[in-house]
Each structure stands twice: as structure tokens, then as C-alpha cells.
């Protein structure tokens, strides 16, 4: 997506995030439907076949890496050499991975990634047991968790409609604020209404992360080596997503509830705000 769009990159990424949210909703429903008429093995087989048919085959047969491979230009708009993209104040950047690694912005975006993804994975995986421990009925808990998914989708739409002239580090900082406040709200829930509010704010923050971070990497370092640069960030993201649920589980077992882990996640959210605000666009001549 980031290779095919520049001026409309945020909007295109928001649509991709919406598709991701739709998949997160659909896959468990499909597995459950199959298991009702078969077994859990049938559910796994259904997911595997669906992944091959929907995920592998179209990608292998139809995906083209970049518009230039077909003699086209990003956004479907022909542009003269040197023309500014998306009305921004800078031409499209062109960093190699080695050059990106020598910039302050790269390490701050990487730090932001390492701070927000433990929150995303650590809370989402443990949200339901936390709510049930606060005497919220399982059926109500399910609707609260659904609110998280719906607000994630809403955030992707909002982020996709943001004016491109607004520096992306500011909405990223706002998303960090959502991930600071929502764990604090979750730690103090006393009724379902509190849980709905905390879940909605948390979902909005997660949707913002999923939409804004890929756009930031592409806007800051360009399309030419996007995969090589983003690959480093994805490695950090996967490690961070593995650490978050472990932190929740270990601290829950040690203390008897989730309050300490939620406080840790709130602290990570506060640090992510500082990392985002410091991650200004790197300065370098464009190609």
C-alpha cells in the first residue's frame, strides 16, 4: 500500500486497516461455524484453506510491488520530475536502510513501536478475564470487547481523513495519549459503562497505531527501500507483541489482579507520547 500511494497513502492505509479489522471479526465466526457442524480440527482446516484461497493465491497471482513496474505512478497520477507530492513541503524522500539507521527519526519511530505494541497485545489478550474478574457478565464482556474492535475500525477511518499537511507525529502522540488513559480507566472500572468507555478509547488507540505507523515509515524514508526499513521495525513489533501478554500474565499471577500491569502499560503510553513528539521528519535531499 505504501508503495502504491503517496498523496492518498493515509486513506489507502486506513482502508487496509479496515480490512484487517473485518478479518479479525470474520475468522473466529467462520471457525466457530465449522466447529458447530464438525470438530475443532475442522475449524483449523477451514482457517487454513481460507488463508490459502484468500491470502496466498491472489497475492501470488495479482500483487505488483510498485506502480513503476507497470509504467504507472503513485496515486495513479503522472507527475513531472521534481513535482512535490501530496502538497507537502518536501519531495518524496529516498533513504537506504543504512542511511535510515543513522537518523534520529528512525530510532524514535522504532522506540514508539516498542512502546505501543506491548500495550496493544497485553491488554487485548487479557481484557476479557480482567472484565470478568470485575463481576461483569461474560455476555456483556463480549459486547465490550466488540466495542474495542469497532472503535479500532473507526480510528482507521479518522486517521485516513487527516489532512496530510499535519505532521504525523502529532496524531501519533494523540494516539499515545489514548493508550495512556485507557489502561488507567480499565484499572478503575466499577460498572459496565466504565468498561465500555475504556474499551472504546483503547480500541481507538490501537486502530490509530495500525494506521499511522506504516504511513510514518513511508513518509519519512520513502518507497524505494520501504520493505528493508520496515522489516527492522516489524521485528521489534513482533517482540513487543510477545512481551505484552507475558507482562500481563506474570504480574496478574504475582499480585492477584491486573492493576499493576495496567499501570505499567499506562507508563509505556506516556513514554510513547514523548517518542512521537520527538520523531520529526528526517532531513535529507530527495531523489
PDB file of C-alpha atoms in Angstrom:
ATOM      1  CA  UNK A   1       0.000   0.000   0.000  1.00  0.00           C
ATOM      2  CA  UNK A   2       2.758   2.449   0.908  1.00  0.00           C
ATOM      3  CA  UNK A   3       4.472   1.762  -2.435  1.00  0.00           C
ATOM      4  CA  UNK A   4       1.348   2.488  -4.457  1.00  0.00           C
ATOM      5  CA  UNK A   5       0.178   5.665  -2.716  1.00  0.00           C
ATOM      6  CA  UNK A   6       1.820   8.899  -1.604  1.00  0.00           C
ATOM      7  CA  UNK A   7      -0.743  11.718  -1.602  1.00  0.00           C
ATOM      8  CA  UNK A   8      -3.504   9.263  -0.592  1.00  0.00           C
ATOM      9  CA  UNK A   9      -1.301   6.988   1.493  1.00  0.00           C
ATOM     10  CA  UNK A  10      -3.088   7.618   4.796  1.00  0.00           C
ATOM     11  CA  UNK A  11      -6.521   6.987   3.280  1.00  0.00           C
ATOM     12  CA  UNK A  12      -5.374   3.823   1.499  1.00  0.00           C
ATOM     13  CA  UNK A  13      -3.734   2.534   4.668  1.00  0.00           C
ATOM     14  CA  UNK A  14      -6.926   3.200   6.617  1.00  0.00           C
ATOM     15  CA  UNK A  15      -8.862   1.020   4.154  1.00  0.00           C
ATOM     16  CA  UNK A  16      -6.285  -1.739   4.587  1.00  0.00           C
ATOM     17  CA  UNK A  17      -6.677  -1.447   8.363  1.00  0.00           C
ATOM     18  CA  UNK A  18     -10.458  -1.708   7.991  1.00  0.00           C
ATOM     19  CA  UNK A  19      -9.952  -4.914   6.017  1.00  0.00           C
ATOM     20  CA  UNK A  20      -7.719  -6.198   8.814  1.00  0.00           C
ATOM     21  CA  UNK A  21     -10.412  -5.442  11.381  1.00  0.00           C
ATOM     22  CA  UNK A  22     -13.007  -7.213   9.213  1.00  0.00           C
ATOM     23  CA  UNK A  23     -10.749 -10.263   9.076  1.00  0.00           C
ATOM     24  CA  UNK A  24     -10.365 -10.279  12.847  1.00  0.00           C
ATOM     25  CA  UNK A  25     -14.145 -10.343  13.148  1.00  0.00           C
ATOM     26  CA  UNK A  26     -14.772 -12.895  10.373  1.00  0.00           C
ATOM     27  CA  UNK A  27     -12.177 -15.577  11.082  1.00  0.00           C
ATOM     28  CA  UNK A  28     -13.420 -16.583  14.574  1.00  0.00           C
ATOM     29  CA  UNK A  29     -17.014 -16.640  13.294  1.00  0.00           C
ATOM     30  CA  UNK A  30     -16.036 -18.908  10.399  1.00  0.00           C
ATOM     31  CA  UNK A  31     -14.085 -21.223  12.701  1.00  0.00           C
ATOM     32  CA  UNK A  32     -16.983 -21.390  15.162  1.00  0.00           C
ATOM     33  CA  UNK A  33     -19.490 -22.134  12.399  1.00  0.00           C
ATOM     34  CA  UNK A  34     -17.385 -25.028  11.138  1.00  0.00           C
ATOM     35  CA  UNK A  35     -16.809 -26.388  14.650  1.00  0.00           C
ATOM     36  CA  UNK A  36     -20.549 -26.417  15.323  1.00  0.00           C
ATOM     37  CA  UNK A  37     -21.009 -28.813  12.395  1.00  0.00           C
ATOM     38  CA  UNK A  38     -17.664 -30.603  12.707  1.00  0.00           C
ATOM     39  CA  UNK A  39     -14.777 -30.569  15.226  1.00  0.00           C
ATOM     40  CA  UNK A  40     -12.042 -28.194  16.294  1.00  0.00           C
ATOM     41  CA  UNK A  41      -9.828 -29.915  13.699  1.00  0.00           C
ATOM     42  CA  UNK A  42     -12.352 -28.914  11.050  1.00  0.00           C
ATOM     43  CA  UNK A  43     -12.160 -25.343  12.302  1.00  0.00           C
ATOM     44  CA  UNK A  44      -8.382 -25.291  11.871  1.00  0.00           C
ATOM     45  CA  UNK A  45      -8.667 -26.813   8.393  1.00  0.00           C
ATOM     46  CA  UNK A  46     -11.236 -24.173   7.400  1.00  0.00           C
ATOM     47  CA  UNK A  47      -8.931 -21.371   8.518  1.00  0.00           C
ATOM     48  CA  UNK A  48      -6.001 -22.920   6.666  1.00  0.00           C
ATOM     49  CA  UNK A  49      -7.932 -23.341   3.415  1.00  0.00           C
ATOM     50  CA  UNK A  50      -9.365 -19.831   3.703  1.00  0.00           C
ATOM     51  CA  UNK A  51      -5.904 -18.370   4.236  1.00  0.00           C
ATOM     52  CA  UNK A  52      -4.582 -20.150   1.134  1.00  0.00           C
ATOM     53  CA  UNK A  53      -7.524 -19.141  -1.056  1.00  0.00           C
ATOM     54  CA  UNK A  54      -7.925 -15.546   0.112  1.00  0.00           C
ATOM     55  CA  UNK A  55      -4.409 -14.712   1.304  1.00  0.00           C
ATOM     56  CA  UNK A  56      -1.924 -16.684  -0.772  1.00  0.00           C
ATOM     57  CA  UNK A  57      -3.367 -17.169  -4.255  1.00  0.00           C
ATOM     58  CA  UNK A  58      -4.436 -13.565  -5.027  1.00  0.00           C
ATOM     59  CA  UNK A  59      -1.138 -12.278  -3.651  1.00  0.00           C
ATOM     60  CA  UNK A  60       0.906 -14.719  -5.732  1.00  0.00           C
ATOM     61  CA  UNK A  61      -1.065 -14.124  -8.922  1.00  0.00           C
ATOM     62  CA  UNK A  62      -2.054 -10.447  -8.815  1.00  0.00           C
ATOM     63  CA  UNK A  63       0.149  -8.398  -6.481  1.00  0.00           C
ATOM     64  CA  UNK A  64       2.578  -5.976  -8.140  1.00  0.00           C
ATOM     65  CA  UNK A  65       5.255  -4.498  -5.900  1.00  0.00           C
ATOM     66  CA  UNK A  66       5.134  -0.887  -7.124  1.00  0.00           C
ATOM     67  CA  UNK A  67       3.310   1.128  -9.822  1.00  0.00           C
ATOM     68  CA  UNK A  68       6.548   1.794 -11.725  1.00  0.00           C
ATOM     69  CA  UNK A  69       6.687  -1.925 -12.555  1.00  0.00           C
ATOM     70  CA  UNK A  70       3.617  -1.331 -14.739  1.00  0.00           C
ATOM     71  CA  UNK A  71       4.753   2.039 -16.098  1.00  0.00           C
ATOM     72  CA  UNK A  72       2.451   3.916 -13.710  1.00  0.00           C
ATOM     73  CA  UNK A  73       2.932   6.472 -10.927  1.00  0.00           C
ATOM     74  CA  UNK A  74       1.783   6.543  -7.261  1.00  0.00           C
ATOM     75  CA  UNK A  75      -1.841   7.568  -6.746  1.00  0.00           C
ATOM     76  CA  UNK A  76      -2.493   6.937 -10.454  1.00  0.00           C
ATOM     77  CA  UNK A  77      -1.319  10.469 -11.264  1.00  0.00           C
ATOM     78  CA  UNK A  78       1.516  11.209 -13.663  1.00  0.00           C
ATOM     79  CA  UNK A  79       3.955  13.727 -12.199  1.00  0.00           C
ATOM     80  CA  UNK A  80       6.804  15.744 -13.605  1.00  0.00           C
ATOM     81  CA  UNK A  81      10.308  15.301 -12.190  1.00  0.00           C
ATOM     82  CA  UNK A  82      10.706  17.397  -9.065  1.00  0.00           C
ATOM     83  CA  UNK A  83       6.990  17.928  -8.529  1.00  0.00           C
ATOM     84  CA  UNK A  84       6.058  17.968  -4.850  1.00  0.00           C
ATOM     85  CA  UNK A  85       3.969  15.085  -3.632  1.00  0.00           C
ATOM     86  CA  UNK A  86       0.702  15.438  -1.748  1.00  0.00           C
ATOM     87  CA  UNK A  87       1.099  19.176  -1.334  1.00  0.00           C
ATOM     88  CA  UNK A  88       3.780  18.545   1.281  1.00  0.00           C
ATOM     89  CA  UNK A  89       6.714  20.844   1.829  1.00  0.00           C
ATOM     90  CA  UNK A  90       9.241  18.192   0.777  1.00  0.00           C
ATOM     91  CA  UNK A  91       9.733  15.928  -2.262  1.00  0.00           C
ATOM     92  CA  UNK A  92       9.486  12.211  -1.685  1.00  0.00           C
ATOM     93  CA  UNK A  93      12.452  11.037   0.427  1.00  0.00           C
ATOM     94  CA  UNK A  94      14.745   8.248  -0.723  1.00  0.00           C
ATOM     95  CA  UNK A  95      16.649   6.632   2.150  1.00  0.00           C
ATOM     96  CA  UNK A  96      18.527   3.369   2.022  1.00  0.00           C
ATOM     97  CA  UNK A  97      18.272   1.192   5.116  1.00  0.00           C
ATOM     98  CA  UNK A  98      21.806   2.139   6.168  1.00  0.00           C
ATOM     99  CA  UNK A  99      21.002   5.835   5.797  1.00  0.00           C
ATOM    100  CA  UNK A 100      17.744   5.457   7.722  1.00  0.00           C
ATOM    101  CA  UNK A 101      19.560   3.719  10.583  1.00  0.00           C
ATOM    102  CA  UNK A 102      21.727   6.801  11.001  1.00  0.00           C
ATOM    103  CA  UNK A 103      18.768   9.124  11.577  1.00  0.00           C
ATOM    104  CA  UNK A 104      17.233  10.115  14.898  1.00  0.00           C
ATOM    105  CA  UNK A 105      13.736   9.696  13.467  1.00  0.00           C
ATOM    106  CA  UNK A 106      14.299   6.002  12.726  1.00  0.00           C
ATOM    107  CA  UNK A 107      15.194   5.172  16.320  1.00  0.00           C
ATOM    108  CA  UNK A 108      12.367   7.242  17.757  1.00  0.00           C
ATOM    109  CA  UNK A 109       9.821   5.539  15.484  1.00  0.00           C
ATOM    110  CA  UNK A 110      11.325   2.210  16.492  1.00  0.00           C
ATOM    111  CA  UNK A 111      11.047   3.211  20.154  1.00  0.00           C
ATOM    112  CA  UNK A 112       7.422   4.239  19.614  1.00  0.00           C
ATOM    113  CA  UNK A 113       6.775   0.812  18.072  1.00  0.00           C
ATOM    114  CA  UNK A 114       8.399  -0.955  21.016  1.00  0.00           C
ATOM    115  CA  UNK A 115       6.307   1.070  23.478  1.00  0.00           C
ATOM    116  CA  UNK A 116       2.821   0.856  21.964  1.00  0.00           C
ATOM    117  CA  UNK A 117       2.666  -2.768  20.840  1.00  0.00           C
ATOM    118  CA  UNK A 118       3.093  -4.319  24.304  1.00  0.00           C
ATOM    119  CA  UNK A 119       0.056  -2.244  25.306  1.00  0.00           C
ATOM    120  CA  UNK A 120      -1.935  -3.443  22.284  1.00  0.00           C
ATOM    121  CA  UNK A 121      -1.182  -7.137  22.768  1.00  0.00           C
ATOM    122  CA  UNK A 122      -1.023  -7.145  26.568  1.00  0.00           C
ATOM    123  CA  UNK A 123      -4.417  -5.563  27.105  1.00  0.00           C
ATOM    124  CA  UNK A 124      -6.359  -7.085  24.217  1.00  0.00           C
ATOM    125  CA  UNK A 125      -5.425 -10.654  25.160  1.00  0.00           C
ATOM    126  CA  UNK A 126      -6.281 -10.217  28.850  1.00  0.00           C
ATOM    127  CA  UNK A 127      -9.218  -7.809  28.562  1.00  0.00           C
ATOM    128  CA  UNK A 128     -11.976 -10.418  28.895  1.00  0.00           C
ATOM    129  CA  UNK A 129     -10.658 -12.110  32.068  1.00  0.00           C
ATOM    130  CA  UNK A 130      -9.993  -8.691  33.602  1.00  0.00           C
ATOM    131  CA  UNK A 131     -13.600  -7.628  32.991  1.00  0.00           C
ATOM    132  CA  UNK A 132     -14.999 -10.914  34.315  1.00  0.00           C
ATOM    133  CA  UNK A 133     -12.898 -10.514  37.461  1.00  0.00           C
ATOM    134  CA  UNK A 134     -14.710  -7.190  37.952  1.00  0.00           C
ATOM    135  CA  UNK A 135     -18.078  -9.026  38.058  1.00  0.00           C
ATOM    136  CA  UNK A 136     -19.068  -8.147  34.513  1.00  0.00           C
ATOM    137  CA  UNK A 137     -21.121 -10.931  32.928  1.00  0.00           C
ATOM    138  CA  UNK A 138     -19.472 -12.890  30.107  1.00  0.00           C
ATOM    139  CA  UNK A 139     -22.163 -11.872  27.599  1.00  0.00           C
ATOM    140  CA  UNK A 140     -21.636  -8.188  28.433  1.00  0.00           C
ATOM    141  CA  UNK A 141     -17.875  -8.727  28.306  1.00  0.00           C
ATOM    142  CA  UNK A 142     -18.228 -10.000  24.741  1.00  0.00           C
ATOM    143  CA  UNK A 143     -20.006  -6.813  23.665  1.00  0.00           C
ATOM    144  CA  UNK A 144     -17.362  -4.694  25.405  1.00  0.00           C
ATOM    145  CA  UNK A 145     -14.616  -6.493  23.506  1.00  0.00           C
ATOM    146  CA  UNK A 146     -16.588  -5.949  20.289  1.00  0.00           C
ATOM    147  CA  UNK A 147     -16.624  -2.235  21.093  1.00  0.00           C
ATOM    148  CA  UNK A 148     -12.827  -2.364  21.068  1.00  0.00           C
ATOM    149  CA  UNK A 149     -12.837  -3.770  17.515  1.00  0.00           C
ATOM    150  CA  UNK A 150     -15.448  -1.292  16.285  1.00  0.00           C
ATOM    151  CA  UNK A 151     -13.521   1.687  17.651  1.00  0.00           C
ATOM    152  CA  UNK A 152     -10.329   0.378  16.073  1.00  0.00           C
ATOM    153  CA  UNK A 153     -12.115   0.496  12.722  1.00  0.00           C
ATOM    154  CA  UNK A 154     -13.422   3.991  13.464  1.00  0.00           C
ATOM    155  CA  UNK A 155      -9.910   5.196  14.301  1.00  0.00           C
ATOM    156  CA  UNK A 156      -8.573   3.909  10.997  1.00  0.00           C
ATOM    157  CA  UNK A 157     -11.191   5.985   9.149  1.00  0.00           C
ATOM    158  CA  UNK A 158     -10.429   9.116  11.185  1.00  0.00           C
ATOM    159  CA  UNK A 159      -6.669   8.737  10.660  1.00  0.00           C
ATOM    160  CA  UNK A 160      -7.193   8.208   6.942  1.00  0.00           C
ATOM    161  CA  UNK A 161      -9.042  11.518   6.668  1.00  0.00           C
ATOM    162  CA  UNK A 162      -6.440  13.607   8.500  1.00  0.00           C
ATOM    163  CA  UNK A 163      -5.008  16.461   6.389  1.00  0.00           C
ATOM    164  CA  UNK A 164      -1.603  15.468   5.009  1.00  0.00           C
ATOM    165  CA  UNK A 165      -0.173  18.855   5.947  1.00  0.00           C
ATOM    166  CA  UNK A 166      -0.466  17.951   9.657  1.00  0.00           C
ATOM    167  CA  UNK A 167       2.863  16.416  10.805  1.00  0.00           C
ATOM    168  CA  UNK A 168       2.127  12.760  11.527  1.00  0.00           C
ATOM    169  CA  UNK A 169       3.993  12.834  14.841  1.00  0.00           C
ATOM    170  CA  UNK A 170       1.178  14.899  16.386  1.00  0.00           C
ATOM    171  CA  UNK A 171      -1.650  12.400  15.724  1.00  0.00           C
ATOM    172  CA  UNK A 172       0.758   9.637  16.795  1.00  0.00           C
ATOM    173  CA  UNK A 173       1.231  11.464  20.096  1.00  0.00           C
ATOM    174  CA  UNK A 174      -2.560  11.766  20.461  1.00  0.00           C
ATOM    175  CA  UNK A 175      -2.869   8.022  19.923  1.00  0.00           C
ATOM    176  CA  UNK A 176      -0.217   7.527  22.612  1.00  0.00           C
ATOM    177  CA  UNK A 177      -2.413   9.590  24.935  1.00  0.00           C
ATOM    178  CA  UNK A 178      -5.309   7.186  24.261  1.00  0.00           C
ATOM    179  CA  UNK A 179      -3.032   4.300  25.207  1.00  0.00           C
ATOM    180  CA  UNK A 180      -2.050   6.162  28.385  1.00  0.00           C
ATOM    181  CA  UNK A 181      -5.581   6.959  29.568  1.00  0.00           C
ATOM    182  CA  UNK A 182      -7.365   3.722  28.613  1.00  0.00           C
ATOM    183  CA  UNK A 183      -5.312   1.401  30.909  1.00  0.00           C
ATOM    184  CA  UNK A 184      -5.916   3.794  33.790  1.00  0.00           C
ATOM    185  CA  UNK A 185      -9.658   3.685  33.100  1.00  0.00           C
ATOM    186  CA  UNK A 186      -9.587  -0.102  32.890  1.00  0.00           C
ATOM    187  CA  UNK A 187      -7.832  -0.362  36.247  1.00  0.00           C
ATOM    188  CA  UNK A 188     -10.653   1.545  37.928  1.00  0.00           C
ATOM    189  CA  UNK A 189     -13.783   0.099  36.301  1.00  0.00           C
ATOM    190  CA  UNK A 190     -16.739  -0.298  38.653  1.00  0.00           C
ATOM    191  CA  UNK A 191     -19.569  -0.853  36.166  1.00  0.00           C
ATOM    192  CA  UNK A 192     -20.075  -1.900  32.534  1.00  0.00           C
ATOM    193  CA  UNK A 193     -20.318   1.750  31.457  1.00  0.00           C
ATOM    194  CA  UNK A 194     -16.749   2.322  32.687  1.00  0.00           C
ATOM    195  CA  UNK A 195     -15.586  -0.737  30.764  1.00  0.00           C
ATOM    196  CA  UNK A 196     -17.272   0.390  27.549  1.00  0.00           C
ATOM    197  CA  UNK A 197     -15.536   3.764  27.768  1.00  0.00           C
ATOM    198  CA  UNK A 198     -12.122   2.238  28.489  1.00  0.00           C
ATOM    199  CA  UNK A 199     -12.523  -0.356  25.733  1.00  0.00           C
ATOM    200  CA  UNK A 200     -13.613   2.253  23.189  1.00  0.00           C
ATOM    201  CA  UNK A 201     -10.672   4.531  23.967  1.00  0.00           C
ATOM    202  CA  UNK A 202      -8.252   1.611  23.875  1.00  0.00           C
ATOM    203  CA  UNK A 203      -9.669   0.407  20.556  1.00  0.00           C
ATOM    204  CA  UNK A 204      -9.359   3.892  19.075  1.00  0.00           C
ATOM    205  CA  UNK A 205      -5.714   3.978  20.123  1.00  0.00           C
ATOM    206  CA  UNK A 206      -4.952   0.573  18.612  1.00  0.00           C
ATOM    207  CA  UNK A 207      -6.654   1.477  15.324  1.00  0.00           C
ATOM    208  CA  UNK A 208      -4.603   4.653  15.189  1.00  0.00           C
ATOM    209  CA  UNK A 209      -1.354   2.740  15.721  1.00  0.00           C
ATOM    210  CA  UNK A 210      -2.181   0.243  12.966  1.00  0.00           C
ATOM    211  CA  UNK A 211      -2.921   3.057  10.514  1.00  0.00           C
ATOM    212  CA  UNK A 212      -0.391   5.759  11.364  1.00  0.00           C
ATOM    213  CA  UNK A 213       2.830   3.813  11.892  1.00  0.00           C
ATOM    214  CA  UNK A 214       3.089   2.357   8.357  1.00  0.00           C
ATOM    215  CA  UNK A 215       2.332   5.809   6.942  1.00  0.00           C
ATOM    216  CA  UNK A 216       5.032   7.395   9.103  1.00  0.00           C
ATOM    217  CA  UNK A 217       7.704   4.924   7.964  1.00  0.00           C
ATOM    218  CA  UNK A 218       6.865   5.525   4.302  1.00  0.00           C
ATOM    219  CA  UNK A 219       6.545   9.314   4.635  1.00  0.00           C
ATOM    220  CA  UNK A 220       9.846   9.641   6.469  1.00  0.00           C
ATOM    221  CA  UNK A 221      12.034   7.289   4.443  1.00  0.00           C
ATOM    222  CA  UNK A 222      10.367   6.880   1.054  1.00  0.00           C
ATOM    223  CA  UNK A 223       9.172   3.987  -1.066  1.00  0.00           C
ATOM    224  CA  UNK A 224      12.419   2.769  -2.639  1.00  0.00           C
ATOM    225  CA  UNK A 225      13.623   0.759   0.363  1.00  0.00           C
ATOM    226  CA  UNK A 226      10.412   0.690   2.387  1.00  0.00           C
ATOM    227  CA  UNK A 227      10.420  -3.093   2.836  1.00  0.00           C
ATOM    228  CA  UNK A 228      14.007  -3.238   4.087  1.00  0.00           C
ATOM    229  CA  UNK A 229      13.464  -0.383   6.544  1.00  0.00           C
ATOM    230  CA  UNK A 230      10.028  -1.505   7.728  1.00  0.00           C
ATOM    231  CA  UNK A 231      11.330  -5.047   8.169  1.00  0.00           C
ATOM    232  CA  UNK A 232      13.551  -3.885  11.027  1.00  0.00           C
ATOM    233  CA  UNK A 233      10.557  -2.236  12.692  1.00  0.00           C
ATOM    234  CA  UNK A 234       8.376  -5.326  12.237  1.00  0.00           C
ATOM    235  CA  UNK A 235      10.972  -7.428  14.055  1.00  0.00           C
ATOM    236  CA  UNK A 236      10.754  -5.069  17.024  1.00  0.00           C
ATOM    237  CA  UNK A 237       6.956  -5.073  16.752  1.00  0.00           C
ATOM    238  CA  UNK A 238       6.704  -8.869  16.950  1.00  0.00           C
ATOM    239  CA  UNK A 239       8.965  -8.989  20.013  1.00  0.00           C
ATOM    240  CA  UNK A 240       6.945  -6.214  21.670  1.00  0.00           C
ATOM    241  CA  UNK A 241       3.673  -8.036  20.958  1.00  0.00           C
ATOM    242  CA  UNK A 242       5.107 -11.180  22.543  1.00  0.00           C
ATOM    243  CA  UNK A 243       6.251  -9.319  25.659  1.00  0.00           C
ATOM    244  CA  UNK A 244       2.940  -7.533  26.382  1.00  0.00           C
ATOM    245  CA  UNK A 245       0.778 -10.584  27.205  1.00  0.00           C
ATOM    246  CA  UNK A 246       3.614 -12.114  29.226  1.00  0.00           C
ATOM    247  CA  UNK A 247       3.845  -8.960  31.342  1.00  0.00           C
ATOM    248  CA  UNK A 248       0.091  -9.058  31.936  1.00  0.00           C
ATOM    249  CA  UNK A 249       0.083 -12.719  32.895  1.00  0.00           C
ATOM    250  CA  UNK A 250       3.154 -12.658  35.138  1.00  0.00           C
ATOM    251  CA  UNK A 251       2.048  -9.550  37.050  1.00  0.00           C
ATOM    252  CA  UNK A 252      -1.513 -10.900  37.358  1.00  0.00           C
ATOM    253  CA  UNK A 253      -0.209 -14.115  38.918  1.00  0.00           C
ATOM    254  CA  UNK A 254       2.161 -12.228  41.205  1.00  0.00           C
ATOM    255  CA  UNK A 255      -0.331  -9.650  42.502  1.00  0.00           C
ATOM    256  CA  UNK A 256      -3.743 -11.312  42.120  1.00  0.00           C
ATOM    257  CA  UNK A 257      -5.198  -8.781  39.658  1.00  0.00           C
ATOM    258  CA  UNK A 258      -4.334  -6.717  36.583  1.00  0.00           C
ATOM    259  CA  UNK A 259      -3.916  -3.303  38.191  1.00  0.00           C
ATOM    260  CA  UNK A 260      -0.106  -3.341  38.242  1.00  0.00           C
ATOM    261  CA  UNK A 261       0.191  -4.480  34.624  1.00  0.00           C
ATOM    262  CA  UNK A 262      -2.277  -1.778  33.554  1.00  0.00           C
ATOM    263  CA  UNK A 263      -0.167   0.806  35.398  1.00  0.00           C
ATOM    264  CA  UNK A 264       2.909  -0.445  33.528  1.00  0.00           C
ATOM    265  CA  UNK A 265       1.079  -0.116  30.211  1.00  0.00           C
ATOM    266  CA  UNK A 266      -0.051   3.404  31.102  1.00  0.00           C
ATOM    267  CA  UNK A 267       3.585   4.332  31.758  1.00  0.00           C
ATOM    268  CA  UNK A 268       4.548   2.933  28.338  1.00  0.00           C
ATOM    269  CA  UNK A 269       1.785   5.050  26.803  1.00  0.00           C
ATOM    270  CA  UNK A 270       3.205   8.179  28.443  1.00  0.00           C
ATOM    271  CA  UNK A 271       6.674   7.397  27.074  1.00  0.00           C
ATOM    272  CA  UNK A 272       5.218   6.821  23.605  1.00  0.00           C
ATOM    273  CA  UNK A 273       3.888  10.392  23.568  1.00  0.00           C
ATOM    274  CA  UNK A 274       7.397  11.741  24.127  1.00  0.00           C
ATOM    275  CA  UNK A 275       8.848   9.421  21.466  1.00  0.00           C
ATOM    276  CA  UNK A 276       6.235  10.522  18.913  1.00  0.00           C
ATOM    277  CA  UNK A 277       6.694  14.236  19.549  1.00  0.00           C
ATOM    278  CA  UNK A 278      10.464  13.886  19.144  1.00  0.00           C
ATOM    279  CA  UNK A 279      10.226  11.937  15.874  1.00  0.00           C
ATOM    280  CA  UNK A 280      10.305  14.826  13.422  1.00  0.00           C
ATOM    281  CA  UNK A 281      10.790  14.128   9.709  1.00  0.00           C
ATOM    282  CA  UNK A 282      14.479  13.452   8.890  1.00  0.00           C
ATOM    283  CA  UNK A 283      16.185  16.000   6.678  1.00  0.00           C
ATOM    284  CA  UNK A 284      17.850  14.705   3.559  1.00  0.00           C
ATOM    285  CA  UNK A 285      17.830  15.565  -0.137  1.00  0.00           C
ATOM    286  CA  UNK A 286      15.162  13.688  -2.069  1.00  0.00           C
ATOM    287  CA  UNK A 287      15.824  11.575  -5.124  1.00  0.00           C
TER     288      UNK A 287
END
